[in-house]
Amino acid sequence: MYHEMSYRVPYADTDQMGVVYYANYLEYFERSRTEMLREAGLSYSTMEKMGYFLPVSEAYCKYSGSAHYDDLLTFRSVIEEVSRVKVKIRSEVLRDGKLLVAGFVTLGCVNADFKISRLTPEMIECCKKCMAEEEN
Amino acid sequence: MYHEMSYRVPYADTDQMGVVYYANYLEYFERSRTEMLREAGLSYSTMEKMGYFLPVSEAYCKYSGSAHYDDLLTFRSVIEEVSRVKVKIRSEVLRDGKLLVAGFVTLGCVNADFKISRLTPEMIECCKKCMAEEEN
Amino acid sequence: MYHEMSYRVPYADTDQMGVVYYANYLEYFERSRTEMLREAGLSYSTMEKMGYFLPVSEAYCKYSGSAHYDDLLTFRSVIEEVSRVKVKIRSEVLRDGKLLVAGFVTLGCVNADFKISRLTPEMIECCKKCMAEEEN
Amino acid sequence: MYHEMSYRVPYADTDQMGVVYYANYLEYFERSRTEMLREAGLSYSTMEKMGYFLPVSEAYCKYSGSAHYDDLLTFRSVIEEVSRVKVKIRSEVLRDGKLLVAGFVTLGCVNADFKISRLTPEMIECCKKCMAEEEN
């Protein structure tokens, strides 16, 4: 239901509280959704070469646990909603099966001139593959 | 009503879309709330020396415009809610008076052992100084 | 002799050793040389609009002290060498007059196609203004 | 002779020149040397738990090519020198066998009070396993 990938926390991601700095989870979400889309056949870099961009219009994180240096984390994502012009993706960060951080981003679709653009049928098709079954 | 500070966007903060990468706004929010609290007499670094930490439990951003390299941005923050154990701070990023990104973080208070702790009366006092007048 | 600017260390820049993570100093050097060049009349963003880019070809840092969270640092830079195709800039990070980190970057000049390009006479002129007197 | 690992470039690492921002390679070097040391039996996080830290005293990068978004990079490292109190590690970033960036860091050993400390015999042993054969 979710695409999963692993990630090892580098020193660079920690702060002086001894945990991963809170903004870094948005970068983790990016890594996670990129791999999810790639697996569904929609490489984000290919999309950009075709002239489509997906800037983030909204982001939310709920922090319920802390990741530490050298933790081997699991990232997973699922698409919650897809419309003609935007996509909402939920992402989660876990360690040993325990949920640490969960959140979502909403991505709008724009063209090379940063004008709002419709997702192509191929993009919508791929996004639907990344939706949880009960929502699909 | 809001504490304001200026910030010049370095190349480091941009991404290949030619705009500030979305996770960096959470770092901007941190810079903004730190200066707001300092101005109210509550230096976060002093708080840590006294054994209190304010990890983020929730963060939200709404992106309505894009900041670019070398923009001179304005950051401003206001405390929306303060209870005995947490604080909710709204932050905004503007360029030439135009709102680009707005959001909030909720901070919980913990002690040096990462156990939930009450804000001290001095902390609550300072937080109240950072609330908008109609809420104060 | 050196252009100076101030910078307040955010939590984001620290790591779990309780000091600024070593890679961040290269970002500090960028902030410092950008302000030096701006003061000399050569805004890097204007240069890019004119079709010139200055990618880094070499970077070096010597770490002799540590910057901490909330430190108010001083950054300063000076141009050590300028030729027809490249510029070498020395940068330093200090706290209360004490040198913490010093280093240099060498920047090559390329055009919009990433081909090596000569610095324009105006660019060379401005760079010379940023050289220490004994070298000027 | 070199320990190797793979790394996928996220959007977060790029800048508006459309390439990986130069400071990020120092973070790549950190990821690379951490995995090299782990493979040799010396987990850096274990070392810290034993009270030893390896702050960077010097860093150098030579940029001969550019990494781009979504590139699958190879990082590799080798220990060039080890003495009783410091270690010099060379790291490289490649794409499809082509060297993009090479450099080194020198790490000093300190104890929990940030005083210079000797590497333990176990640490020296492991470091020697990471040296190139002709130097070993």
XYZ file of C-alpha atoms in Angstrom:
544
model
C 0.000 0.000 0.000
C 2.944 2.267 0.696
C 6.217 2.468 -1.164
C 9.139 2.030 1.232
C 12.793 3.031 1.182
C 15.619 3.071 3.730
C 17.715 6.021 4.803
C 20.701 6.268 7.139
C 20.763 9.497 9.195
C 24.030 11.419 8.720
C 25.574 13.740 11.299
C 24.617 16.606 8.998
C 20.912 16.069 9.723
C 21.191 16.273 13.508
C 21.035 19.366 15.701
C 22.359 20.115 19.166
C 19.308 18.524 20.795
C 20.865 15.269 19.499
C 17.970 14.555 17.135
C 17.162 15.171 13.472
C 16.342 18.865 12.925
C 12.632 19.268 12.192
C 12.962 20.812 8.713
C 14.896 17.789 7.465
C 11.765 15.648 7.541
C 10.402 17.662 4.620
C 13.512 16.622 2.712
C 12.866 13.019 3.788
C 9.310 13.308 2.462
C 10.734 14.512 -0.855
C 13.072 11.501 -1.091
C 10.196 9.197 -0.254
C 7.641 10.520 -2.748
C 10.276 10.638 -5.524
C 10.971 6.914 -5.100
C 7.263 6.121 -4.892
C 6.592 7.954 -8.158
C 9.623 6.387 -9.837
C 8.388 2.923 -8.902
C 4.993 3.780 -10.418
C 6.724 4.701 -13.675
C 6.656 8.478 -13.207
C 10.173 9.783 -12.732
C 9.986 13.360 -11.490
C 13.123 14.264 -13.463
C 11.474 13.000 -16.669
C 8.388 15.072 -15.882
C 10.558 18.172 -15.593
C 12.191 17.395 -18.921
C 8.667 17.268 -20.399
C 8.052 20.763 -18.999
C 5.982 19.992 -15.906
C 6.895 21.002 -12.374
C 5.208 20.116 -9.097
C 5.901 22.903 -6.590
C 4.672 22.310 -3.054
C 1.650 24.405 -2.104
C 1.159 23.054 1.397
C 3.140 20.914 3.841
C 2.353 19.475 7.260
C 4.341 17.391 9.750
C 3.344 15.795 13.045
C 6.365 14.845 15.153
C 5.649 12.059 17.601
C 9.165 10.632 18.021
C 12.763 11.617 17.323
C 15.201 10.155 14.833
C 18.855 10.053 15.881
C 22.243 9.994 14.233
C 22.977 6.741 12.392
C 19.404 5.479 12.695
C 18.352 3.376 9.741
C 14.970 4.905 8.991
C 12.136 3.733 6.782
C 10.317 6.278 4.635
C 6.984 5.480 3.038
C 4.439 7.410 1.028
C 1.000 7.033 -0.423
C -1.064 9.335 -2.615
C -4.225 10.396 -0.801
C -5.856 12.553 -3.457
C -5.288 13.382 -7.086
C -7.252 15.960 -9.068
C -6.686 17.517 -12.482
C -4.271 20.096 -11.086
C -2.929 18.792 -7.807
C -1.794 15.786 -5.808
C -1.800 15.201 -2.063
C 0.819 12.790 -0.775
C 1.067 11.407 2.755
C 4.541 10.414 3.961
C 5.793 8.711 7.085
C 9.152 8.204 8.775
C 9.579 5.095 10.915
C 12.332 3.363 12.889
C 11.962 -0.338 13.649
C 8.292 -0.162 12.767
C 7.622 2.756 15.137
C 6.131 5.861 13.541
C 8.248 8.936 14.306
C 6.919 11.579 11.946
C 3.930 11.692 9.608
C 2.665 14.399 7.352
C 1.601 15.389 3.898
C 2.400 17.744 1.066
C 0.102 19.079 -1.603
C 1.752 19.587 -4.976
C 0.296 21.779 -7.698
C 1.180 21.253 -11.343
C 2.739 24.151 -13.284
C 4.355 24.460 -16.690
C 7.783 25.898 -17.500
C 6.346 29.430 -17.158
C 5.071 28.622 -13.658
C 1.443 28.792 -14.873
C -1.009 26.315 -13.347
C -1.275 23.357 -15.662
C -3.328 20.161 -15.778
C -1.658 16.896 -14.924
C -1.354 14.788 -18.086
C -3.437 11.579 -18.303
C -0.194 9.578 -17.884
C 0.610 11.482 -14.707
C -2.876 10.895 -13.295
C -2.629 7.207 -14.225
C 0.656 6.822 -12.352
C -0.601 8.753 -9.347
C -3.580 6.423 -9.091
C -1.214 3.465 -8.856
C 0.207 5.079 -5.709
C -3.134 5.383 -3.936
C -4.092 3.049 -1.121
C -6.439 0.339 -2.270
C -9.482 1.414 -0.331
C -9.187 4.826 -1.956
C -8.317 3.572 -5.423
C 1.960 43.014 16.696
C 4.538 40.879 14.943
C 8.257 40.866 15.479
C 10.083 41.436 12.178
C 13.557 40.622 10.898
C 15.269 40.729 7.502
C 17.003 37.877 5.721
C 18.934 37.780 2.476
C 18.434 34.530 0.492
C 21.759 32.789 -0.243
C 22.381 30.540 -3.238
C 22.490 27.646 -0.778
C 18.745 27.972 -0.119
C 17.651 27.748 -3.763
C 16.892 24.631 -5.763
C 16.907 23.906 -9.483
C 13.394 25.332 -9.890
C 15.136 28.669 -9.202
C 13.253 29.248 -5.954
C 13.849 28.626 -2.255
C 13.479 24.906 -1.491
C 10.320 24.308 0.529
C 11.958 22.821 3.634
C 14.047 25.953 4.151
C 10.991 27.925 5.222
C 10.877 25.874 8.413
C 14.406 27.090 9.080
C 13.214 30.640 8.356
C 10.405 30.178 10.860
C 12.995 29.090 13.438
C 15.091 32.223 12.843
C 11.970 34.357 13.119
C 10.563 32.927 16.355
C 14.024 32.993 17.988
C 14.324 36.733 17.397
C 10.738 37.333 18.529
C 11.393 35.492 21.799
C 14.729 37.230 22.306
C 13.048 40.612 21.914
C 10.478 39.591 24.516
C 13.326 38.785 26.915
C 13.292 35.010 26.481
C 16.480 33.885 24.760
C 16.065 30.302 23.644
C 19.737 29.585 24.332
C 19.292 30.796 27.940
C 16.244 28.563 28.285
C 18.325 25.566 27.203
C 21.006 26.456 29.745
C 18.245 26.418 32.382
C 17.351 22.878 31.256
C 14.270 23.501 29.129
C 13.901 22.519 25.485
C 11.099 23.277 23.051
C 11.016 20.509 20.431
C 8.558 20.990 17.580
C 5.512 18.728 17.777
C 3.708 20.023 14.691
C 4.571 22.230 11.725
C 2.529 23.588 8.835
C 3.374 25.759 5.805
C 1.171 27.278 3.116
C 3.184 28.362 0.077
C 1.473 31.083 -1.951
C 4.506 32.684 -3.580
C 8.169 31.905 -4.226
C 11.264 33.525 -2.756
C 14.279 33.801 -5.052
C 18.029 34.061 -4.738
C 19.200 37.363 -3.262
C 15.694 38.443 -2.239
C 15.658 40.500 0.915
C 12.867 38.805 2.822
C 10.972 39.837 5.918
C 10.178 37.216 8.541
C 7.621 37.860 11.257
C 6.069 35.805 14.021
C 3.364 36.017 16.619
C 2.352 33.626 19.378
C -1.186 32.388 18.819
C -1.642 30.174 21.856
C 0.232 29.401 25.022
C -0.745 26.754 27.560
C 1.098 25.285 30.521
C 2.988 22.804 28.335
C 2.978 24.165 24.802
C 3.163 27.190 22.557
C 1.774 27.731 19.074
C 3.634 30.270 16.952
C 2.521 31.634 13.591
C 5.268 32.789 11.214
C 5.214 34.539 7.863
C 7.709 35.195 5.081
C 7.168 38.302 2.964
C 8.921 40.143 0.152
C 8.101 43.826 -0.377
C 4.993 43.477 1.753
C 3.697 40.504 -0.240
C 3.040 37.335 1.751
C 4.906 34.360 0.252
C 4.676 31.673 2.900
C 2.724 31.440 6.148
C 2.514 28.677 8.681
C 2.818 27.677 12.282
C 4.704 25.396 14.610
C 3.605 23.961 17.910
C 6.380 23.575 20.452
C 6.120 21.338 23.486
C 8.238 21.940 26.568
C 10.542 19.164 27.805
C 13.284 18.977 30.406
C 16.832 17.730 29.902
C 15.579 14.110 30.083
C 13.089 14.810 27.287
C 10.144 14.466 29.711
C 7.173 16.789 29.196
C 7.598 19.761 31.482
C 5.551 22.846 32.367
C 6.647 26.182 30.996
C 7.939 28.335 33.866
C 5.897 31.424 34.854
C 8.663 33.595 33.284
C 8.364 31.715 30.011
C 4.579 32.092 29.961
C 4.937 35.801 30.775
C 7.321 36.332 27.852
C 5.169 34.315 25.478
C 2.168 36.468 26.348
C 4.127 39.556 25.309
C 4.415 37.981 21.843
C 0.693 37.479 21.393
C -1.341 39.718 19.129
C -3.253 42.358 21.063
C -6.710 41.067 20.360
C -5.665 37.690 21.757
C -3.653 39.041 24.678
C 40.688 45.502 3.932
C 37.985 42.896 4.434
C 34.261 43.296 3.971
C 32.424 42.274 7.150
C 28.925 41.085 7.921
C 27.182 39.607 10.953
C 25.320 36.327 11.186
C 23.337 34.753 14.001
C 23.708 30.931 14.174
C 20.318 29.177 14.020
C 19.582 25.797 15.577
C 19.406 24.437 12.026
C 23.165 24.892 11.571
C 24.213 22.918 14.642
C 24.848 19.190 14.910
C 24.753 16.786 17.830
C 28.319 17.694 18.829
C 26.713 21.016 19.858
C 28.634 23.027 17.260
C 28.053 24.271 13.716
C 28.293 21.349 11.258
C 31.455 21.679 9.177
C 29.797 21.934 5.748
C 27.818 24.995 6.822
C 30.960 27.128 6.794
C 31.021 26.856 3.008
C 27.544 28.375 3.034
C 28.856 31.092 5.372
C 31.675 31.781 2.914
C 29.079 32.172 0.161
C 27.091 34.708 2.191
C 30.284 36.595 2.963
C 31.649 36.831 -0.591
C 28.224 37.803 -1.961
C 28.060 40.801 0.371
C 31.671 41.753 -0.390
C 30.975 41.724 -4.130
C 27.694 43.599 -3.702
C 29.495 46.323 -1.758
C 32.052 46.589 -4.555
C 29.215 47.132 -7.023
C 29.106 43.607 -8.441
C 25.874 41.940 -7.448
C 26.144 38.238 -8.180
C 22.453 38.078 -9.099
C 22.978 40.849 -11.687
C 25.939 38.938 -13.108
C 23.736 35.879 -13.555
C 21.102 37.965 -15.322
C 23.879 39.080 -17.692
C 24.640 35.412 -18.415
C 27.719 34.827 -16.266
C 28.022 32.207 -13.558
C 30.818 31.597 -11.086
C 30.806 27.909 -10.116
C 33.246 26.881 -7.403
C 36.218 24.871 -8.682
C 38.030 24.473 -5.370
C 37.231 25.016 -1.702
C 39.298 24.746 1.459
C 38.500 25.219 5.164
C 40.723 25.168 8.230
C 38.726 24.748 11.439
C 40.508 26.109 14.505
C 37.508 26.858 16.720
C 33.828 25.996 16.954
C 30.811 28.219 16.478
C 27.779 27.479 18.654
C 24.052 28.011 18.540
C 23.013 31.648 18.841
C 26.574 32.959 18.422
C 26.697 36.281 16.642
C 29.460 35.591 14.131
C 31.428 37.923 11.900
C 32.135 36.844 8.322
C 34.753 38.611 6.226
C 36.246 38.074 2.798
C 38.986 39.420 0.590
C 39.933 38.601 -2.990
C 43.410 37.111 -3.108
C 43.807 36.606 -6.851
C 41.928 37.520 -9.985
C 42.837 36.376 -13.492
C 40.956 36.565 -16.787
C 38.971 33.400 -16.016
C 38.989 32.917 -12.282
C 38.892 34.497 -8.853
C 40.276 33.258 -5.544
C 38.510 34.530 -2.444
C 39.635 34.068 1.148
C 36.912 34.047 3.805
C 37.002 33.979 7.578
C 34.507 33.317 10.359
C 35.135 35.005 13.710
C 33.415 35.344 17.086
C 34.357 38.277 19.318
C 37.461 38.872 17.225
C 38.646 35.259 17.546
C 39.205 33.416 14.276
C 37.206 30.162 14.191
C 37.389 29.061 10.560
C 39.354 30.348 7.581
C 39.497 29.133 4.026
C 39.194 29.984 0.409
C 37.232 29.172 -2.713
C 38.309 29.454 -6.320
C 35.538 30.444 -8.705
C 35.749 29.927 -12.457
C 33.679 32.001 -14.840
C 31.296 30.252 -17.238
C 28.556 31.443 -19.575
C 24.964 30.244 -19.695
C 26.093 27.107 -21.609
C 28.580 26.290 -18.819
C 31.523 27.042 -21.159
C 34.571 28.725 -19.630
C 34.272 32.436 -20.204
C 36.440 35.478 -19.532
C 35.469 37.795 -16.708
C 34.279 41.113 -18.183
C 36.431 44.220 -17.574
C 33.748 45.481 -15.145
C 33.924 42.240 -13.185
C 37.728 42.416 -12.987
C 37.523 46.066 -11.917
C 35.138 45.225 -9.083
C 37.190 42.243 -7.982
C 40.269 44.432 -7.730
C 38.412 46.698 -5.321
C 38.046 43.682 -3.034
C 41.760 42.890 -2.897
C 43.839 43.710 0.151
C 45.874 46.864 -0.325
C 49.286 45.281 -0.362
C 48.138 43.032 -3.190
C 46.170 45.673 -5.086
C 40.821 -0.333 -2.017
C 37.987 2.126 -1.563
C 34.700 1.564 0.176
C 31.809 2.452 -2.129
C 28.195 3.440 -1.576
C 25.402 4.794 -3.773
C 23.420 7.973 -3.264
C 20.464 9.413 -5.157
C 20.551 13.236 -5.422
C 17.348 14.804 -4.040
C 15.922 18.132 -5.184
C 16.964 19.525 -1.805
C 20.656 19.254 -2.740
C 20.414 21.266 -5.970
C 20.703 25.020 -6.404
C 19.432 27.389 -9.067
C 22.436 26.642 -11.307
C 20.762 23.231 -11.709
C 23.598 21.363 -9.996
C 24.404 20.116 -6.503
C 25.353 23.080 -4.264
C 29.066 22.937 -3.460
C 28.758 22.639 0.332
C 26.704 19.460 0.019
C 29.749 17.488 -1.106
C 31.168 17.806 2.404
C 28.000 16.119 3.610
C 28.521 13.442 0.933
C 32.077 12.929 2.200
C 30.668 12.442 5.709
C 28.215 9.781 4.493
C 31.011 8.054 2.612
C 33.583 7.915 5.421
C 30.934 6.792 7.918
C 30.101 3.761 5.786
C 33.785 3.010 5.167
C 34.488 3.036 8.903
C 31.387 0.969 9.671
C 32.505 -1.674 7.179
C 35.913 -1.773 8.868
C 34.187 -2.443 12.182
C 34.402 1.087 13.587
C 30.939 2.590 13.831
C 31.274 6.302 14.468
C 28.156 6.284 16.651
C 29.725 3.563 18.849
C 32.892 5.641 19.117
C 30.842 8.588 20.377
C 29.139 6.377 22.948
C 32.649 5.407 24.141
C 33.399 9.131 24.588
C 35.470 9.851 21.486
C 34.638 12.462 18.869
C 36.306 13.199 15.549
C 35.733 16.876 14.684
C 36.992 18.001 11.296
C 40.108 20.183 11.452
C 40.577 20.644 7.709
C 38.535 20.027 4.561
C 39.302 20.382 0.875
C 37.259 19.830 -2.298
C 38.229 19.955 -5.958
C 35.181 20.244 -8.230
C 35.809 18.956 -11.737
C 32.260 18.037 -12.749
C 28.703 18.680 -11.619
C 26.186 16.297 -10.114
C 22.544 16.855 -11.038
C 19.143 16.132 -9.587
C 18.250 12.443 -9.538
C 21.788 11.334 -10.441
C 22.734 8.036 -8.878
C 26.164 8.889 -7.508
C 28.925 6.700 -6.160
C 30.811 7.848 -3.070
C 34.101 6.249 -2.067
C 36.700 6.898 0.580
C 40.111 5.726 1.640
C 42.247 6.608 4.647
C 45.453 8.291 3.526
C 47.148 8.848 6.869
C 46.571 7.865 10.469
C 48.616 9.100 13.417
C 48.068 8.833 17.158
C 45.770 11.866 17.208
C 44.410 12.327 13.707
C 43.189 10.706 10.524
C 43.216 11.998 6.956
C 40.509 10.595 4.700
C 40.245 11.089 0.943
C 36.752 10.928 -0.557
C 35.459 10.970 -4.105
C 32.102 11.462 -5.794
C 31.569 9.791 -9.155
C 28.783 9.330 -11.692
C 29.020 6.432 -14.132
C 32.698 6.013 -13.335
C 33.498 9.683 -14.010
C 35.078 11.590 -11.136
C 33.079 14.725 -10.299
C 34.491 15.875 -6.978
C 37.468 14.737 -4.915
C 38.805 15.982 -1.644
C 39.878 15.150 1.841
C 39.132 15.883 5.450
C 41.453 15.689 8.436
C 39.784 14.582 11.653
C 41.291 15.143 15.068
C 40.348 12.978 18.025
C 38.896 14.629 21.122
C 37.264 13.330 24.293
C 33.892 14.331 25.718
C 35.456 17.545 27.109
C 36.726 18.473 23.642
C 40.355 17.899 24.731
C 42.725 16.360 22.186
C 42.868 12.648 22.798
C 44.797 9.701 21.355
C 42.996 7.317 19.062
C 42.585 3.963 20.825
C 44.534 0.964 19.456
C 41.223 -0.451 18.126
C 40.531 2.768 16.276
C 44.008 2.795 14.718
C 43.615 -0.880 13.764
C 40.343 -0.199 11.969
C 41.686 2.895 10.245
C 44.583 0.867 8.886
C 42.104 -1.540 7.288
C 40.782 1.457 5.306
C 44.136 2.430 3.875
C 45.024 1.704 0.270
C 47.226 -1.354 -0.070
C 50.327 0.391 -1.277
C 50.160 2.623 1.797
C 49.201 -0.103 4.255
